[in-house]
Short mmCIF file of C-alpha atoms in Angstrom, two decimals:
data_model
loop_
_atom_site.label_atom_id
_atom_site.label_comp_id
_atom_site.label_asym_id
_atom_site.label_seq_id
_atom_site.Cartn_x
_atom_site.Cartn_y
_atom_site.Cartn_z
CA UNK O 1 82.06 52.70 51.61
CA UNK O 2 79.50 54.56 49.38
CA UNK O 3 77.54 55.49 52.05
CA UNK O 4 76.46 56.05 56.06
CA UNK O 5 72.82 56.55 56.96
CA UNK O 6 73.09 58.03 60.39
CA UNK O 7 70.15 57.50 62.74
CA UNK O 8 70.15 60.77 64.89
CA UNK O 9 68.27 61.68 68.07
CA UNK O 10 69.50 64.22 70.26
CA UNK O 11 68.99 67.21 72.03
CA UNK O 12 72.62 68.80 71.30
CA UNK O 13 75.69 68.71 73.31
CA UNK O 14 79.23 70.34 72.22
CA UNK O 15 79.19 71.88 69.27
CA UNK O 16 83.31 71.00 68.27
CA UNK O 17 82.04 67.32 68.82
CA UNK O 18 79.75 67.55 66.02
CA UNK O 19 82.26 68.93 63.76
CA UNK O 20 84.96 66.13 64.56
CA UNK O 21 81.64 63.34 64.12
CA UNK O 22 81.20 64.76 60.76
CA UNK O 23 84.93 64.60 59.52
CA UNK O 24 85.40 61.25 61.10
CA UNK O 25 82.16 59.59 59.91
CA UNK O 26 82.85 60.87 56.01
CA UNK O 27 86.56 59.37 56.09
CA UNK O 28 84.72 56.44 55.79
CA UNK O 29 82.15 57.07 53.14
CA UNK O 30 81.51 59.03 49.93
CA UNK O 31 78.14 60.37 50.66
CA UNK O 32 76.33 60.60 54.45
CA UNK O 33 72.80 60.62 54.99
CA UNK O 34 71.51 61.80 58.20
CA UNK O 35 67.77 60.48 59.51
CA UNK O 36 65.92 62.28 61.58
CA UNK O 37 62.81 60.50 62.83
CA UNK O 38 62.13 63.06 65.85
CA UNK O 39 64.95 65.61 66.79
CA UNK O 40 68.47 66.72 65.86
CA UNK O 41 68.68 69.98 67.84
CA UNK O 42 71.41 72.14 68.84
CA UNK O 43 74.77 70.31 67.78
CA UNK O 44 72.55 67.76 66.25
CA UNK O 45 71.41 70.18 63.34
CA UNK O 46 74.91 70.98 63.07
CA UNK O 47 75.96 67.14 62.30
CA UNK O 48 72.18 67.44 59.77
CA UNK O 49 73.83 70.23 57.85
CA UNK O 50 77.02 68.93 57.37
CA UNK O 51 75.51 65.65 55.90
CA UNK O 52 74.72 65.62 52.24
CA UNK O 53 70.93 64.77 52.77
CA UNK O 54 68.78 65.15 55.88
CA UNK O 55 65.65 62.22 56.20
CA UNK O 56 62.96 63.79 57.92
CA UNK O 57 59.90 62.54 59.38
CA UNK O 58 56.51 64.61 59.55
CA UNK O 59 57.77 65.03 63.58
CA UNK O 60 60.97 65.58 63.07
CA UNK O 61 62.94 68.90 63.79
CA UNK O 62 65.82 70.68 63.81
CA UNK O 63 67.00 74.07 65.89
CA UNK O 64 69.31 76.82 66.25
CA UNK O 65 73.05 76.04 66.80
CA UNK O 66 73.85 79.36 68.62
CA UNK O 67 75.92 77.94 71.60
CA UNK O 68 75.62 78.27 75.19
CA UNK O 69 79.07 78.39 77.37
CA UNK O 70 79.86 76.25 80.26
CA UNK O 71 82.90 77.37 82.38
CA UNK O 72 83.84 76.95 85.79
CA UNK O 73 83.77 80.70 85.95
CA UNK O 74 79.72 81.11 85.08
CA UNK O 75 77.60 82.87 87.16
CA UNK O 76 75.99 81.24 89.72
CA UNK O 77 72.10 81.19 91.24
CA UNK O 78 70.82 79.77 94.23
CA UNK O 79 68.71 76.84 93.20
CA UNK O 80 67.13 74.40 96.20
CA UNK O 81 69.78 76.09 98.35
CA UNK O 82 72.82 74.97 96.61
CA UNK O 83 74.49 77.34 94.71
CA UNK O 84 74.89 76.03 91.04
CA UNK O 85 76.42 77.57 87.68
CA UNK O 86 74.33 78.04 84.94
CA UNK O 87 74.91 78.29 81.37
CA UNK O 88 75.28 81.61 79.75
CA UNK O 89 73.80 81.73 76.28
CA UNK O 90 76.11 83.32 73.43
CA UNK O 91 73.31 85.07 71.66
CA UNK O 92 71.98 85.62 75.02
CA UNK O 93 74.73 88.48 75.22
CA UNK O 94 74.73 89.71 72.20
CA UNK O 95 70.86 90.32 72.35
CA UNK O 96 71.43 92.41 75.99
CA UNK O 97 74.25 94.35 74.08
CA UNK O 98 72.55 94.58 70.47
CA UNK O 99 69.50 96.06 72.43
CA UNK O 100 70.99 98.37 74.44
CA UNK O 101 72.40 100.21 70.93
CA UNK O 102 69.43 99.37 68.75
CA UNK O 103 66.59 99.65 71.51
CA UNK O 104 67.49 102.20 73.81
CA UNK O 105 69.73 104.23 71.72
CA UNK O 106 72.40 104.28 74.29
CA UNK O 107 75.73 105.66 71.97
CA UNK O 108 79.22 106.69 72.89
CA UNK O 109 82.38 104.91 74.09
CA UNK O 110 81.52 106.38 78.04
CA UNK O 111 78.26 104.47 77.83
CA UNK O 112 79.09 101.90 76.26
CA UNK O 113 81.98 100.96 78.69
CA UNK O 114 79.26 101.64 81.89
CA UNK O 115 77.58 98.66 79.74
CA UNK O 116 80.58 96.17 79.63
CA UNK O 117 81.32 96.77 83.31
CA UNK O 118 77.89 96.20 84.70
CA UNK O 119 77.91 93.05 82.19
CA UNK O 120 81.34 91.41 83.49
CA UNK O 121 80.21 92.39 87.07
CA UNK O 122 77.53 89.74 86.27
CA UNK O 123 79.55 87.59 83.93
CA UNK O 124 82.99 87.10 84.50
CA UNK O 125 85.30 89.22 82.04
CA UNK O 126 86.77 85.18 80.98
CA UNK O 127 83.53 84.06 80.66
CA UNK O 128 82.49 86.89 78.29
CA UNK O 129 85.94 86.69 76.26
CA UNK O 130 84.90 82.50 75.64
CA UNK O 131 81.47 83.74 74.62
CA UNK O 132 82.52 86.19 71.74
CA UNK O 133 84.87 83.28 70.56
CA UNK O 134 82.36 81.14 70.42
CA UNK O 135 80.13 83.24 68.17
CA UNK O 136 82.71 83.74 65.71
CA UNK O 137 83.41 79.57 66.21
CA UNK O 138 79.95 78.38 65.60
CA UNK O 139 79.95 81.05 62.10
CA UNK O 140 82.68 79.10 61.08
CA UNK O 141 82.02 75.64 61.79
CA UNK O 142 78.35 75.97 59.98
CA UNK O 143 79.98 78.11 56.66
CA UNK O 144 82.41 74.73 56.50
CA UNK O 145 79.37 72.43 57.12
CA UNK O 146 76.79 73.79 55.33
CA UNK O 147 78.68 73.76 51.66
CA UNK O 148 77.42 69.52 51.26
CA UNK O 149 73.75 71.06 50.68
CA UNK O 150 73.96 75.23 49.82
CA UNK O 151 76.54 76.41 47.56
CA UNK O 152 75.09 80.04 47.11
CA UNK O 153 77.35 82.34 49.64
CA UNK O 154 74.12 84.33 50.25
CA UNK O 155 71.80 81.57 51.19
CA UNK O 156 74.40 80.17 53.18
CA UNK O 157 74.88 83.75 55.12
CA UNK O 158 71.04 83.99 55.49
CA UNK O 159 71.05 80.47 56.69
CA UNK O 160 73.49 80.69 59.34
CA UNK O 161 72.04 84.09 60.54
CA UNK O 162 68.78 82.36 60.95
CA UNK O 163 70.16 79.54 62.55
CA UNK O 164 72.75 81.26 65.10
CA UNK O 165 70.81 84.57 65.87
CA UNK O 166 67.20 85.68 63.87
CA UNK O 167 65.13 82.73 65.15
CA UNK O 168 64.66 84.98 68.23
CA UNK O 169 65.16 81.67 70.59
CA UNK O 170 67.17 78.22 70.98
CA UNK O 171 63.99 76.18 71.97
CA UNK O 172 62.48 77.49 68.19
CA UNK O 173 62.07 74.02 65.94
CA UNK O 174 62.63 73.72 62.46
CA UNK O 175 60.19 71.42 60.87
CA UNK O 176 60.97 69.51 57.15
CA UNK O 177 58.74 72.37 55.19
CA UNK O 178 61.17 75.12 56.82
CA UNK O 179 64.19 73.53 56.73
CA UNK O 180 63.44 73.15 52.83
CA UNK O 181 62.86 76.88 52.37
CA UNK O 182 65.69 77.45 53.94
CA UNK O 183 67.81 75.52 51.26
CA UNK O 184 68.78 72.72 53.15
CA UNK O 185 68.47 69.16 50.97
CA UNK O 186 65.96 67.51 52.65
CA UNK O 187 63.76 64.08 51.92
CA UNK O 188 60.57 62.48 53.05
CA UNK O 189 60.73 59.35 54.09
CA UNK O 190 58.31 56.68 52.75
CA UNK O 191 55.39 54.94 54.50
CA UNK O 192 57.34 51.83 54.54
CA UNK O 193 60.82 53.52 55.70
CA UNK O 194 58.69 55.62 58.09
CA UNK O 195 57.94 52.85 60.07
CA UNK O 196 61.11 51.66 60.47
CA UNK O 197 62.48 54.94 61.87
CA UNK O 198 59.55 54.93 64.55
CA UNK O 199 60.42 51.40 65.29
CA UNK O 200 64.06 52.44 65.73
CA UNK O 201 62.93 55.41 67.54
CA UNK O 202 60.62 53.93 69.28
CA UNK O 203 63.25 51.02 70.77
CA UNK O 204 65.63 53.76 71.78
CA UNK O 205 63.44 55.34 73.28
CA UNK O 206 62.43 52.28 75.51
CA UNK O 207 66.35 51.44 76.29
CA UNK O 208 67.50 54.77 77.25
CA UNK O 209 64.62 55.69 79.41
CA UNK O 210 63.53 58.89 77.46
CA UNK O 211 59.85 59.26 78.77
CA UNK O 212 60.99 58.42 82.20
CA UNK O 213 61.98 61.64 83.91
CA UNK O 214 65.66 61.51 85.88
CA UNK O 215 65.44 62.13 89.11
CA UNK O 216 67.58 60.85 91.80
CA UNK O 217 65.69 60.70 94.90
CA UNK O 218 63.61 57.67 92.33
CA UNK O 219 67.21 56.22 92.01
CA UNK O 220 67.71 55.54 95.98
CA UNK O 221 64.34 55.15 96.78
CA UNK O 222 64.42 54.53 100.57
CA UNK O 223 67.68 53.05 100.94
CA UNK O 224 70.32 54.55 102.53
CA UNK O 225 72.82 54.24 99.60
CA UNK O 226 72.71 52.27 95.60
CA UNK O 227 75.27 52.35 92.73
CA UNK O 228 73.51 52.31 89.92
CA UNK O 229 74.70 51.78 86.18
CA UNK O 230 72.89 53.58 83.62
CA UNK O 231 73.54 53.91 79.73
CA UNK O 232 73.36 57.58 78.44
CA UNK O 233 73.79 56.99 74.90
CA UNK O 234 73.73 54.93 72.26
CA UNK O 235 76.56 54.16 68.81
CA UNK O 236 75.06 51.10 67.12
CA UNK O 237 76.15 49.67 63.47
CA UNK O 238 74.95 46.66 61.46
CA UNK O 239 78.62 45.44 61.35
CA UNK O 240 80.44 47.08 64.54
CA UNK O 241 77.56 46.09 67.07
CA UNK O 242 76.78 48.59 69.62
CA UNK O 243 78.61 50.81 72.18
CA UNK O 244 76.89 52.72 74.85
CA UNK O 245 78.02 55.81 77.17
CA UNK O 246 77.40 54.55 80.76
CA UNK O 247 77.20 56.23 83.90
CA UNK O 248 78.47 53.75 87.37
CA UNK O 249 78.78 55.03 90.88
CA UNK O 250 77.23 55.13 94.31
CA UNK O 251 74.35 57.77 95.31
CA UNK O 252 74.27 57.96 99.17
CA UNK O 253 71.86 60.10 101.32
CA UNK O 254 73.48 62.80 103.91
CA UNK O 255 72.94 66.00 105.21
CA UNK O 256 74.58 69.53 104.46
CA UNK O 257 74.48 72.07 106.81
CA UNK O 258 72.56 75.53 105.96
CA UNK O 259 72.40 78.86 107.45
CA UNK O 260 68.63 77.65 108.00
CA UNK O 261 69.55 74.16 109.55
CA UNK O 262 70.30 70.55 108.06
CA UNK O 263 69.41 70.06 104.78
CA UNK O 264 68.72 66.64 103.12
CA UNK O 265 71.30 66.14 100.37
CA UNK O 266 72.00 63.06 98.15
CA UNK O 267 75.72 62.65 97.23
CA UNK O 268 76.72 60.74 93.65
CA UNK O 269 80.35 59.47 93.57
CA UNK O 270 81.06 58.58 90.18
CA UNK O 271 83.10 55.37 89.53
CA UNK O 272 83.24 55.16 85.38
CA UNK O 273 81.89 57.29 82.92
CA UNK O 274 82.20 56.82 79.60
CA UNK O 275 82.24 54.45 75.96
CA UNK O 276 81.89 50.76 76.98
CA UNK O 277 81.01 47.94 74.27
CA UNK O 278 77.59 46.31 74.95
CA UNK O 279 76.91 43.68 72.36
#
C-alpha cells in the first residue's frame, strides 16, 4: 500500500525489535508515517526515526536510544529483601570510564587496567563485553534508520551522538521544536487531527490501565490466591482488527524465610504470555 500511519505510545523496550518493526511494517508500504500524540521513547524514537515523517503533538516526545543491558549475569542489589538484577546502562559505563580519562586524568595502561578490574569486579566481565557490543549495535541500527529523514553524514553523526551519548541522561525528552533542529522531518498535527490522536490516546490509555499504578498486592487484595488476565499491549488496524499482548497466571500469597524471620511474599506463576487476537 502507499502508506502506514503508525499510532505510537511507548516507553521503549528492545532496541533489535524496533529495527525488525520497521523492516517488516515498510514491506508493506511505500512511505510510513509515525504519530506521536504523547511519547515514543527509547526504542520508540528509534521506530520515529526510521519512519519517513514523525506527527507530533505539542506533548509529544521523543528520547535517547542509548541502551540499557539485561542479562542473567547483572549485578544485583538488595531491594525489599530480595535480591534482584538491575539493568546496567551502556552509556552508563562509558561515562564512569570516559571520566576517569577526561576528569581525573588517570593515564597509562597500569591504571587503566586497576580501572577495568575494579569495574568487572562490579559488573561481570560478560556483562561488560554485551555492553560495548551494544554501543557499537545501537550506532548502527540508528545510521541505517535515520537515512528516511537526514541524508547529510554529518547531521546524521551529530544526531546519533546526541541521541546515544551528549544528552547527558536517558529520562532527557525531545520535544517537536528540538527534534526539528535536530533534522529530523517532523509535522504538526492539525486542530482537527489533534483531537483524534487524544481521543486515540486517550482510549488506550483507559484500556491498558496507564494512570493506574501496577502493583500486585492491589491484584490479590485479601484473598489468599487470583489469576488474573491482563493485556500489556496493544496492535490494532482498520482492516486486521486488533491483537493484544496478555499476561494469565495465578498470584498466591506465602512466606519466604529471612535471616530476620518470615517475610510476606506474593508468588506469580505465569500460565500464557504473549500475542492473542481480541476482536
Amino acid at each position: 500500500m502507499p502508506k502506514i500511519s503508525l499510532v505510537l505510545h511507548t516507553n521503549g523496550g528492545s532496541t533489535l525489535a524496533a529495527w525488525r518493526l520497521v523492516n517488516l511494517i515498510r514491506t508493506f508500504c511505500d512511505e510510513l508515517e509515525v504519530l506521536i500524540p504523547l511519547k515514543a521513547l527509547s526504542a520508540g524514537t528509534l521506530i520515529s526515526i526510521g519512519a519517513d515523517v514523525v506527527v507530533m503533538t505539542k506533548q509529544a516526545a521523543l528520547g535517547p536510544i542509548d541502551p540499557s543491558v539485561n542479562n542473567p549475569l547483572n549485578p544485583q542489589v538488595n531491594i525489599g529483601n530480595q535480591m534482584i538484577r538491575v539493568p546496567v546502562s551502556v552509556e552508563s559505563v562509558r561515562g564512569y570510564l570516559d571520566a576517569a580519562r577526561s576528569d581525573f586524568g588517570i593515564r597509562g595502561p597500569a591504571a587503566m587496567t586497576t580501572i577495568l578490574t575494579h569495574l568487572s569486579q562490579q559488573i561481570h566481565p560478560l556483562v561488560l563485553g554485551e555492553i560495548f557490543r551494544s554501543r557499537a549495535q545501537i550506532r548502527f541500527l540508528a545510521g541505517k534508520l535515520i537515512k528516511q529523514q537526514v541524508k547529510d553524514a554529518k547531521k546524521i553523526k551529530a544526531l546519533i551522538d546526541f541521541l546515544c551519548a551528549d544528552s547527558g541522561s536517558h529520562d532527557y525528552t525531545i520535544n517537536r521544536r528540538e527534534a526539528t533542529e535536530h533534522g529530523l522531518n517532523i509535522e504538526k498535527p492539525s486542530e482537527t487531527f489533534y483531537r483524534i490522536l487524544r481521543d486515540i490516546h486517550l482510549s488506550y490509555a483507559d484500556e491498558l490501565k496507564l494512570l493506574q499504578p501496577y502493583s500486585q498486592q492491589v491484584v490479590i487484595g485479601t484473598n489468599a490466591s487470583v489469576t488474573y488476565s491482563e493485556v500489556r499491549g496493544l496492535i490494532e488496524s482498520g482492516a486486521g482488527g486488533c491483537y493484544g499482548f496478555v499476561s494469565e497466571g495465578t498470584m498466591a500469597k506465602t512466606q519466604i524465610p529471612t535471616p530476620m524471620g518470615p517475610q510476606d511474599a506474593i508468588t506469580d506463576q505465569r500460565t500464557f504470555e504473549g500475542w492473542r487476537k481480541l476482536a
